[in-house]
Amino acid sequence: MIDEHFGVKRYLAEYSEETEWLIARYDLETFELPAFQKEFGEANPKNPMFDCYAVAETNISFLERYLGEKPKWNFNERSYFVEAHSVYKAE
């Protein structure tokens, strides 16, 4: 989903533990900033969460509410992060 307010696309990134390469991205269908701030321990309510936030197994049930396509979670071989990147907005 594209966050129109901030002009960013938010997603779950999946990386290989062996190579550290990005192997998949799962778009977040919706994003509720206060809920994500609480889940990932962001204390500053003004922080729009543009950084990368590491995902732990305890975050799975929370994240799956926002994902259309769900990864085959494998924390032994993969690492996961909630990320955002700027998108070009044509006018």
mmCIF file of N, CA and C in Angstrom:
data_model
loop_
_atom_site.group_PDB
_atom_site.id
_atom_site.type_symbol
_atom_site.label_atom_id
_atom_site.label_comp_id
_atom_site.label_asym_id
_atom_site.label_seq_id
_atom_site.Cartn_x
_atom_site.Cartn_y
_atom_site.Cartn_z
ATOM 1 N N MET A 1 0.831 -1.173 0.000
ATOM 2 C CA MET A 1 0.000 0.000 0.000
ATOM 3 C C MET A 1 0.872 1.230 0.000
ATOM 4 N N ILE A 2 0.378 2.263 -0.613
ATOM 5 C CA ILE A 2 1.106 3.526 -0.636
ATOM 6 C C ILE A 2 0.506 4.436 0.420
ATOM 7 N N ASP A 3 1.357 4.911 1.295
ATOM 8 C CA ASP A 3 0.957 5.865 2.328
ATOM 9 C C ASP A 3 0.959 7.238 1.667
ATOM 10 N N GLU A 4 -0.208 7.698 1.276
ATOM 11 C CA GLU A 4 -0.338 8.954 0.545
ATOM 12 C C GLU A 4 0.144 10.152 1.366
ATOM 13 N N HIS A 5 -0.054 10.101 2.668
ATOM 14 C CA HIS A 5 0.345 11.216 3.531
ATOM 15 C C HIS A 5 1.860 11.439 3.487
ATOM 16 N N PHE A 6 2.627 10.366 3.549
ATOM 17 C CA PHE A 6 4.077 10.467 3.570
ATOM 18 C C PHE A 6 4.727 10.160 2.223
ATOM 19 N N GLY A 7 3.970 9.642 1.258
ATOM 20 C CA GLY A 7 4.522 9.309 -0.050
ATOM 21 C C GLY A 7 5.504 8.149 -0.001
ATOM 22 N N VAL A 8 5.162 7.107 0.781
ATOM 23 C CA VAL A 8 6.013 5.930 0.880
ATOM 24 C C VAL A 8 5.195 4.672 0.664
ATOM 25 N N LYS A 9 5.877 3.637 0.224
ATOM 26 C CA LYS A 9 5.277 2.310 0.105
ATOM 27 C C LYS A 9 5.827 1.500 1.272
ATOM 28 N N ARG A 10 4.957 0.791 1.962
ATOM 29 C CA ARG A 10 5.368 0.012 3.133
ATOM 30 C C ARG A 10 5.190 -1.473 2.839
ATOM 31 N N TYR A 11 6.152 -2.261 3.326
ATOM 32 C CA TYR A 11 6.136 -3.687 3.023
ATOM 33 C C TYR A 11 6.958 -4.467 4.050
ATOM 34 N N LEU A 12 6.814 -5.777 4.000
ATOM 35 C CA LEU A 12 7.628 -6.698 4.769
ATOM 36 C C LEU A 12 8.698 -7.229 3.819
ATOM 37 N N ALA A 13 9.957 -7.060 4.183
ATOM 38 C CA ALA A 13 11.066 -7.548 3.364
ATOM 39 C C ALA A 13 11.598 -8.844 3.967
ATOM 40 N N GLU A 14 11.913 -9.793 3.110
ATOM 41 C CA GLU A 14 12.459 -11.088 3.536
ATOM 42 C C GLU A 14 13.865 -11.230 2.954
ATOM 43 N N TYR A 15 14.841 -11.496 3.819
ATOM 44 C CA TYR A 15 16.236 -11.613 3.425
ATOM 45 C C TYR A 15 16.770 -13.005 3.744
ATOM 46 N N SER A 16 17.688 -13.463 2.917
ATOM 47 C CA SER A 16 18.378 -14.729 3.161
ATOM 48 C C SER A 16 19.407 -14.509 4.268
ATOM 49 N N GLU A 17 19.430 -15.374 5.256
ATOM 50 C CA GLU A 17 20.444 -15.304 6.305
ATOM 51 C C GLU A 17 21.816 -15.667 5.742
ATOM 52 N N GLU A 18 21.853 -16.533 4.734
ATOM 53 C CA GLU A 18 23.118 -16.986 4.162
ATOM 54 C C GLU A 18 23.790 -15.902 3.323
ATOM 55 N N THR A 19 23.018 -15.255 2.434
ATOM 56 C CA THR A 19 23.596 -14.280 1.503
ATOM 57 C C THR A 19 23.300 -12.835 1.868
ATOM 58 N N GLU A 20 22.308 -12.632 2.728
ATOM 59 C CA GLU A 20 21.813 -11.302 3.106
ATOM 60 C C GLU A 20 21.131 -10.584 1.944
ATOM 61 N N TRP A 21 20.792 -11.313 0.902
ATOM 62 C CA TRP A 21 20.093 -10.739 -0.246
ATOM 63 C C TRP A 21 18.602 -10.684 0.023
ATOM 64 N N LEU A 22 17.971 -9.663 -0.529
ATOM 65 C CA LEU A 22 16.515 -9.565 -0.501
ATOM 66 C C LEU A 22 15.955 -10.650 -1.406
ATOM 67 N N ILE A 23 15.072 -11.485 -0.869
ATOM 68 C CA ILE A 23 14.513 -12.556 -1.699
ATOM 69 C C ILE A 23 13.016 -12.420 -1.928
ATOM 70 N N ALA A 24 12.346 -11.575 -1.115
ATOM 71 C CA ALA A 24 10.903 -11.371 -1.322
ATOM 72 C C ALA A 24 10.463 -10.096 -0.625
ATOM 73 N N ARG A 25 9.395 -9.533 -1.173
ATOM 74 C CA ARG A 25 8.720 -8.392 -0.534
ATOM 75 C C ARG A 25 7.236 -8.694 -0.502
ATOM 76 N N TYR A 26 6.625 -8.383 0.629
ATOM 77 C CA TYR A 26 5.194 -8.595 0.818
ATOM 78 C C TYR A 26 4.576 -7.253 1.161
ATOM 79 N N ASP A 27 3.743 -6.745 0.283
ATOM 80 C CA ASP A 27 3.130 -5.444 0.521
ATOM 81 C C ASP A 27 2.173 -5.481 1.698
ATOM 82 N N LEU A 28 2.204 -4.426 2.490
ATOM 83 C CA LEU A 28 1.214 -4.252 3.548
ATOM 84 C C LEU A 28 -0.033 -3.681 2.896
ATOM 85 N N GLU A 29 -1.169 -4.302 3.108
ATOM 86 C CA GLU A 29 -2.416 -3.824 2.504
ATOM 87 C C GLU A 29 -2.923 -2.574 3.202
ATOM 88 N N THR A 30 -2.679 -2.472 4.496
ATOM 89 C CA THR A 30 -3.014 -1.276 5.266
ATOM 90 C C THR A 30 -1.889 -1.030 6.253
ATOM 91 N N PHE A 31 -1.854 0.165 6.809
ATOM 92 C CA PHE A 31 -0.813 0.511 7.775
ATOM 93 C C PHE A 31 -1.419 1.487 8.773
ATOM 94 N N GLU A 32 -1.411 1.108 10.028
ATOM 95 C CA GLU A 32 -1.908 1.963 11.099
ATOM 96 C C GLU A 32 -0.713 2.375 11.946
ATOM 97 N N LEU A 33 -0.230 3.588 11.721
ATOM 98 C CA LEU A 33 0.999 4.049 12.360
ATOM 99 C C LEU A 33 1.017 3.836 13.874
ATOM 100 N N PRO A 34 0.005 4.248 14.633
ATOM 101 C CA PRO A 34 0.071 4.035 16.086
ATOM 102 C C PRO A 34 0.192 2.563 16.487
ATOM 103 N N ALA A 35 -0.493 1.680 15.765
ATOM 104 C CA ALA A 35 -0.431 0.248 16.079
ATOM 105 C C ALA A 35 0.966 -0.305 15.796
ATOM 106 N N PHE A 36 1.566 0.096 14.684
ATOM 107 C CA PHE A 36 2.908 -0.362 14.355
ATOM 108 C C PHE A 36 3.941 0.223 15.317
ATOM 109 N N GLN A 37 3.764 1.471 15.697
ATOM 110 C CA GLN A 37 4.674 2.069 16.672
ATOM 111 C C GLN A 37 4.641 1.286 17.983
ATOM 112 N N LYS A 38 3.468 0.925 18.422
ATOM 113 C CA LYS A 38 3.334 0.162 19.662
ATOM 114 C C LYS A 38 3.951 -1.222 19.507
ATOM 115 N N GLU A 39 3.639 -1.913 18.425
ATOM 116 C CA GLU A 39 4.128 -3.279 18.207
ATOM 117 C C GLU A 39 5.651 -3.347 18.129
ATOM 118 N N PHE A 40 6.260 -2.340 17.505
ATOM 119 C CA PHE A 40 7.703 -2.364 17.303
ATOM 120 C C PHE A 40 8.471 -1.463 18.265
ATOM 121 N N GLY A 41 7.791 -1.007 19.311
ATOM 122 C CA GLY A 41 8.463 -0.284 20.383
ATOM 123 C C GLY A 41 8.971 1.097 20.029
ATOM 124 N N GLU A 42 8.302 1.758 19.091
ATOM 125 C CA GLU A 42 8.685 3.119 18.720
ATOM 126 C C GLU A 42 8.025 4.089 19.701
ATOM 127 N N ALA A 43 8.823 4.660 20.582
ATOM 128 C CA ALA A 43 8.294 5.508 21.662
ATOM 129 C C ALA A 43 7.882 6.899 21.194
ATOM 130 N N ASN A 44 8.470 7.379 20.107
ATOM 131 C CA ASN A 44 8.176 8.729 19.629
ATOM 132 C C ASN A 44 6.941 8.700 18.730
ATOM 133 N N PRO A 45 5.812 9.248 19.176
ATOM 134 C CA PRO A 45 4.594 9.195 18.360
ATOM 135 C C PRO A 45 4.682 10.018 17.070
ATOM 136 N N LYS A 46 5.692 10.866 16.939
ATOM 137 C CA LYS A 46 5.863 11.662 15.722
ATOM 138 C C LYS A 46 6.766 10.970 14.705
ATOM 139 N N ASN A 47 7.367 9.844 15.084
ATOM 140 C CA ASN A 47 8.238 9.111 14.162
ATOM 141 C C ASN A 47 7.372 8.352 13.153
ATOM 142 N N PRO A 48 7.522 8.643 11.843
ATOM 143 C CA PRO A 48 6.684 7.992 10.825
ATOM 144 C C PRO A 48 7.136 6.581 10.463
ATOM 145 N N MET A 49 8.138 6.066 11.132
ATOM 146 C CA MET A 49 8.642 4.696 10.918
ATOM 147 C C MET A 49 9.158 4.478 9.502
ATOM 148 N N PHE A 50 10.102 5.295 9.089
ATOM 149 C CA PHE A 50 10.749 5.114 7.797
ATOM 150 C C PHE A 50 11.957 4.189 7.898
ATOM 151 N N ASP A 51 12.440 3.918 9.115
ATOM 152 C CA ASP A 51 13.577 3.025 9.312
ATOM 153 C C ASP A 51 13.146 1.581 9.060
ATOM 154 N N CYS A 52 14.120 0.673 9.100
ATOM 155 C CA CYS A 52 13.842 -0.755 9.008
ATOM 156 C C CYS A 52 13.613 -1.280 10.418
ATOM 157 N N TYR A 53 12.557 -2.054 10.598
ATOM 158 C CA TYR A 53 12.215 -2.607 11.909
ATOM 159 C C TYR A 53 12.260 -4.119 11.835
ATOM 160 N N ALA A 54 13.160 -4.700 12.620
ATOM 161 C CA ALA A 54 13.323 -6.156 12.632
ATOM 162 C C ALA A 54 12.057 -6.831 13.142
ATOM 163 N N VAL A 55 11.709 -7.914 12.500
ATOM 164 C CA VAL A 55 10.522 -8.689 12.858
ATOM 165 C C VAL A 55 10.958 -9.925 13.633
ATOM 166 N N ALA A 56 10.305 -10.176 14.750
ATOM 167 C CA ALA A 56 10.531 -11.381 15.548
ATOM 168 C C ALA A 56 9.321 -12.297 15.395
ATOM 169 N N GLU A 57 9.487 -13.533 15.812
ATOM 170 C CA GLU A 57 8.367 -14.476 15.732
ATOM 171 C C GLU A 57 7.154 -13.981 16.506
ATOM 172 N N THR A 58 7.377 -13.199 17.540
ATOM 173 C CA THR A 58 6.264 -12.661 18.334
ATOM 174 C C THR A 58 5.449 -11.621 17.564
ATOM 175 N N ASN A 59 5.972 -11.112 16.452
ATOM 176 C CA ASN A 59 5.263 -10.114 15.640
ATOM 177 C C ASN A 59 4.393 -10.727 14.549
ATOM 178 N N ILE A 60 4.481 -12.041 14.342
ATOM 179 C CA ILE A 60 3.789 -12.680 13.217
ATOM 180 C C ILE A 60 2.284 -12.454 13.252
ATOM 181 N N SER A 61 1.636 -12.725 14.356
ATOM 182 C CA SER A 61 0.171 -12.602 14.392
ATOM 183 C C SER A 61 -0.259 -11.163 14.148
ATOM 184 N N PHE A 62 0.504 -10.210 14.634
ATOM 185 C CA PHE A 62 0.198 -8.801 14.371
ATOM 186 C C PHE A 62 0.320 -8.498 12.877
ATOM 187 N N LEU A 63 1.444 -8.862 12.276
ATOM 188 C CA LEU A 63 1.700 -8.536 10.871
ATOM 189 C C LEU A 63 0.739 -9.217 9.916
ATOM 190 N N GLU A 64 0.356 -10.435 10.215
ATOM 191 C CA GLU A 64 -0.518 -11.156 9.282
ATOM 192 C C GLU A 64 -1.876 -10.491 9.102
ATOM 193 N N ARG A 65 -2.272 -9.646 10.018
ATOM 194 C CA ARG A 65 -3.521 -8.883 9.854
ATOM 195 C C ARG A 65 -3.401 -7.840 8.748
ATOM 196 N N TYR A 66 -2.176 -7.459 8.400
ATOM 197 C CA TYR A 66 -1.937 -6.396 7.435
ATOM 198 C C TYR A 66 -1.410 -6.903 6.092
ATOM 199 N N LEU A 67 -1.088 -8.184 6.016
ATOM 200 C CA LEU A 67 -0.522 -8.764 4.801
ATOM 201 C C LEU A 67 -1.589 -9.494 3.991
ATOM 202 N N GLY A 68 -1.617 -9.250 2.683
ATOM 203 C CA GLY A 68 -2.494 -10.021 1.814
ATOM 204 C C GLY A 68 -1.871 -11.381 1.563
ATOM 205 N N GLU A 69 -0.629 -11.376 1.129
ATOM 206 C CA GLU A 69 0.134 -12.611 0.911
ATOM 207 C C GLU A 69 1.043 -12.800 2.115
ATOM 208 N N LYS A 70 1.007 -13.973 2.698
ATOM 209 C CA LYS A 70 1.796 -14.247 3.891
ATOM 210 C C LYS A 70 3.019 -15.083 3.528
ATOM 211 N N PRO A 71 4.168 -14.739 4.108
ATOM 212 C CA PRO A 71 5.365 -15.541 3.830
ATOM 213 C C PRO A 71 5.293 -16.900 4.516
ATOM 214 N N LYS A 72 6.129 -17.802 4.065
ATOM 215 C CA LYS A 72 6.334 -19.066 4.778
ATOM 216 C C LYS A 72 7.441 -18.771 5.777
ATOM 217 N N TRP A 73 7.042 -18.356 6.957
ATOM 218 C CA TRP A 73 7.977 -17.895 7.974
ATOM 219 C C TRP A 73 9.035 -18.948 8.259
ATOM 220 N N ASN A 74 10.295 -18.535 8.229
ATOM 221 C CA ASN A 74 11.409 -19.436 8.524
ATOM 222 C C ASN A 74 12.535 -18.600 9.130
ATOM 223 N N PHE A 75 12.510 -18.440 10.437
ATOM 224 C CA PHE A 75 13.478 -17.581 11.108
ATOM 225 C C PHE A 75 14.858 -18.229 11.232
ATOM 226 N N ASN A 76 14.988 -19.501 10.863
ATOM 227 C CA ASN A 76 16.302 -20.145 10.858
ATOM 228 C C ASN A 76 17.109 -19.770 9.624
ATOM 229 N N GLU A 77 16.422 -19.560 8.507
ATOM 230 C CA GLU A 77 17.112 -19.278 7.248
ATOM 231 C C GLU A 77 16.811 -17.893 6.685
ATOM 232 N N ARG A 78 15.868 -17.190 7.284
ATOM 233 C CA ARG A 78 15.447 -15.890 6.772
ATOM 234 C C ARG A 78 15.381 -14.862 7.904
ATOM 235 N N SER A 79 15.516 -13.600 7.520
ATOM 236 C CA SER A 79 15.248 -12.506 8.455
ATOM 237 C C SER A 79 14.231 -11.595 7.786
ATOM 238 N N TYR A 80 13.440 -10.927 8.596
ATOM 239 C CA TYR A 80 12.317 -10.128 8.101
ATOM 240 C C TYR A 80 12.361 -8.738 8.714
ATOM 241 N N PHE A 81 11.975 -7.745 7.905
ATOM 242 C CA PHE A 81 11.960 -6.363 8.365
ATOM 243 C C PHE A 81 10.753 -5.645 7.790
ATOM 244 N N VAL A 82 10.153 -4.775 8.589
ATOM 245 C CA VAL A 82 9.136 -3.860 8.084
ATOM 246 C C VAL A 82 9.919 -2.665 7.551
ATOM 247 N N GLU A 83 9.690 -2.339 6.275
ATOM 248 C CA GLU A 83 10.445 -1.284 5.623
ATOM 249 C C GLU A 83 9.514 -0.346 4.860
ATOM 250 N N ALA A 84 10.066 0.788 4.478
ATOM 251 C CA ALA A 84 9.340 1.773 3.669
ATOM 252 C C ALA A 84 10.301 2.357 2.666
ATOM 253 N N HIS A 85 9.798 2.685 1.481
ATOM 254 C CA HIS A 85 10.624 3.430 0.532
ATOM 255 C C HIS A 85 9.772 4.475 -0.152
ATOM 256 N N SER A 86 10.441 5.542 -0.529
ATOM 257 C CA SER A 86 9.774 6.662 -1.170
ATOM 258 C C SER A 86 9.250 6.247 -2.545
ATOM 259 N N VAL A 87 8.107 6.764 -2.882
ATOM 260 C CA VAL A 87 7.551 6.505 -4.210
ATOM 261 C C VAL A 87 7.365 7.818 -4.948
ATOM 262 N N TYR A 88 7.573 7.768 -6.234
ATOM 263 C CA TYR A 88 7.376 8.940 -7.079
ATOM 264 C C TYR A 88 5.892 9.187 -7.217
ATOM 265 N N LYS A 89 5.496 10.399 -7.020
ATOM 266 C CA LYS A 89 4.089 10.766 -7.099
ATOM 267 C C LYS A 89 3.899 11.701 -8.288
ATOM 268 N N ALA A 90 3.354 11.188 -9.379
ATOM 269 C CA ALA A 90 3.129 11.994 -10.573
ATOM 270 C C ALA A 90 1.970 12.958 -10.325
ATOM 271 N N GLU A 91 2.162 14.166 -10.801
ATOM 272 C CA GLU A 91 1.098 15.163 -10.616
ATOM 273 C C GLU A 91 0.595 15.659 -11.936
#
